Amino acid sequence: MIRTRTTDYALIIAYQTMVKSLKERISKTKLNDIEQLTHDFRQLYATEAKLFLLESRSDQA
């Protein structure tokens, strides 16, 4: 895939949507469901890291 400002913008929107969805899911998960919370927090951390890198790269363009 060729990276352009348009594709970067679409990825940023997608990652932001994923972050919002994960935060909502985490807030609704019961505290005793450790496995699900661990999975969701790991996924949230990874998605936020990708989003940060993408946003910082697109700011330089």
PDB file of C-alpha atoms in Angstrom:
ATOM      1  CA  MET A   1       0.000   0.000   0.000  1.00  0.00           C
ATOM      2  CA  ILE A   2       1.317   3.433  -0.921  1.00  0.00           C
ATOM      3  CA  ARG A   3       1.196   5.798   2.063  1.00  0.00           C
ATOM      4  CA  THR A   4      -0.315   9.194   1.352  1.00  0.00           C
ATOM      5  CA  ARG A   5      -1.812  11.908   3.497  1.00  0.00           C
ATOM      6  CA  THR A   6      -5.253  10.536   2.654  1.00  0.00           C
ATOM      7  CA  THR A   7      -4.407   6.993   3.760  1.00  0.00           C
ATOM      8  CA  ASP A   8      -2.640   8.312   6.872  1.00  0.00           C
ATOM      9  CA  TYR A   9      -5.736  10.358   7.720  1.00  0.00           C
ATOM     10  CA  ALA A  10      -7.957   7.299   7.247  1.00  0.00           C
ATOM     11  CA  LEU A  11      -5.682   5.241   9.493  1.00  0.00           C
ATOM     12  CA  ILE A  12      -5.703   7.964  12.160  1.00  0.00           C
ATOM     13  CA  ILE A  13      -9.517   8.006  12.141  1.00  0.00           C
ATOM     14  CA  ALA A  14      -9.612   4.187  12.320  1.00  0.00           C
ATOM     15  CA  TYR A  15      -7.156   4.068  15.244  1.00  0.00           C
ATOM     16  CA  GLN A  16      -9.062   6.808  17.085  1.00  0.00           C
ATOM     17  CA  THR A  17     -12.263   4.811  16.644  1.00  0.00           C
ATOM     18  CA  MET A  18     -10.541   1.677  17.943  1.00  0.00           C
ATOM     19  CA  VAL A  19      -9.229   3.541  21.008  1.00  0.00           C
ATOM     20  CA  LYS A  20     -12.696   4.865  21.786  1.00  0.00           C
ATOM     21  CA  SER A  21     -14.242   1.418  21.364  1.00  0.00           C
ATOM     22  CA  LEU A  22     -11.630  -0.253  23.569  1.00  0.00           C
ATOM     23  CA  LYS A  23     -12.054   2.337  26.317  1.00  0.00           C
ATOM     24  CA  GLU A  24     -15.815   1.797  26.263  1.00  0.00           C
ATOM     25  CA  ARG A  25     -15.382  -1.977  26.400  1.00  0.00           C
ATOM     26  CA  ILE A  26     -12.892  -1.701  29.270  1.00  0.00           C
ATOM     27  CA  SER A  27     -15.261   0.510  31.239  1.00  0.00           C
ATOM     28  CA  LYS A  28     -18.057  -2.074  30.880  1.00  0.00           C
ATOM     29  CA  THR A  29     -15.911  -5.108  31.754  1.00  0.00           C
ATOM     30  CA  LYS A  30     -16.226  -6.470  35.283  1.00  0.00           C
ATOM     31  CA  LEU A  31     -13.093  -6.234  37.415  1.00  0.00           C
ATOM     32  CA  ASN A  32     -12.980  -9.972  38.031  1.00  0.00           C
ATOM     33  CA  ASP A  33     -12.606 -10.661  34.291  1.00  0.00           C
ATOM     34  CA  ILE A  34      -8.825 -10.312  34.416  1.00  0.00           C
ATOM     35  CA  GLU A  35      -8.098 -12.103  31.141  1.00  0.00           C
ATOM     36  CA  GLN A  36     -10.412  -9.847  29.110  1.00  0.00           C
ATOM     37  CA  LEU A  37      -9.144  -6.688  30.811  1.00  0.00           C
ATOM     38  CA  THR A  38      -5.522  -7.700  30.250  1.00  0.00           C
ATOM     39  CA  HIS A  39      -6.205  -8.357  26.572  1.00  0.00           C
ATOM     40  CA  ASP A  40      -8.082  -5.084  26.106  1.00  0.00           C
ATOM     41  CA  PHE A  41      -5.466  -2.985  27.912  1.00  0.00           C
ATOM     42  CA  ARG A  42      -2.663  -4.528  25.843  1.00  0.00           C
ATOM     43  CA  GLN A  43      -4.611  -3.862  22.659  1.00  0.00           C
ATOM     44  CA  LEU A  44      -5.374  -0.302  23.797  1.00  0.00           C
ATOM     45  CA  TYR A  45      -1.707   0.372  24.581  1.00  0.00           C
ATOM     46  CA  ALA A  46      -0.567  -0.981  21.196  1.00  0.00           C
ATOM     47  CA  THR A  47      -3.233   0.975  19.305  1.00  0.00           C
ATOM     48  CA  GLU A  48      -2.392   4.215  21.120  1.00  0.00           C
ATOM     49  CA  ALA A  49       1.308   3.679  20.324  1.00  0.00           C
ATOM     50  CA  LYS A  50       0.547   3.165  16.617  1.00  0.00           C
ATOM     51  CA  LEU A  51      -1.702   6.222  16.643  1.00  0.00           C
ATOM     52  CA  PHE A  52       0.995   8.346  18.277  1.00  0.00           C
ATOM     53  CA  LEU A  53       3.602   7.287  15.712  1.00  0.00           C
ATOM     54  CA  LEU A  54       1.246   7.897  12.826  1.00  0.00           C
ATOM     55  CA  GLU A  55       0.192  11.324  14.116  1.00  0.00           C
ATOM     56  CA  SER A  56       3.789  12.389  14.780  1.00  0.00           C
ATOM     57  CA  ARG A  57       4.851  11.271  11.297  1.00  0.00           C
ATOM     58  CA  SER A  58       1.935  13.057   9.632  1.00  0.00           C
ATOM     59  CA  ASP A  59       2.783  16.262  11.557  1.00  0.00           C
ATOM     60  CA  GLN A  60       6.226  16.251   9.936  1.00  0.00           C
ATOM     61  CA  ALA A  61       4.827  16.018   6.396  1.00  0.00           C
TER      62      ALA A  61
END
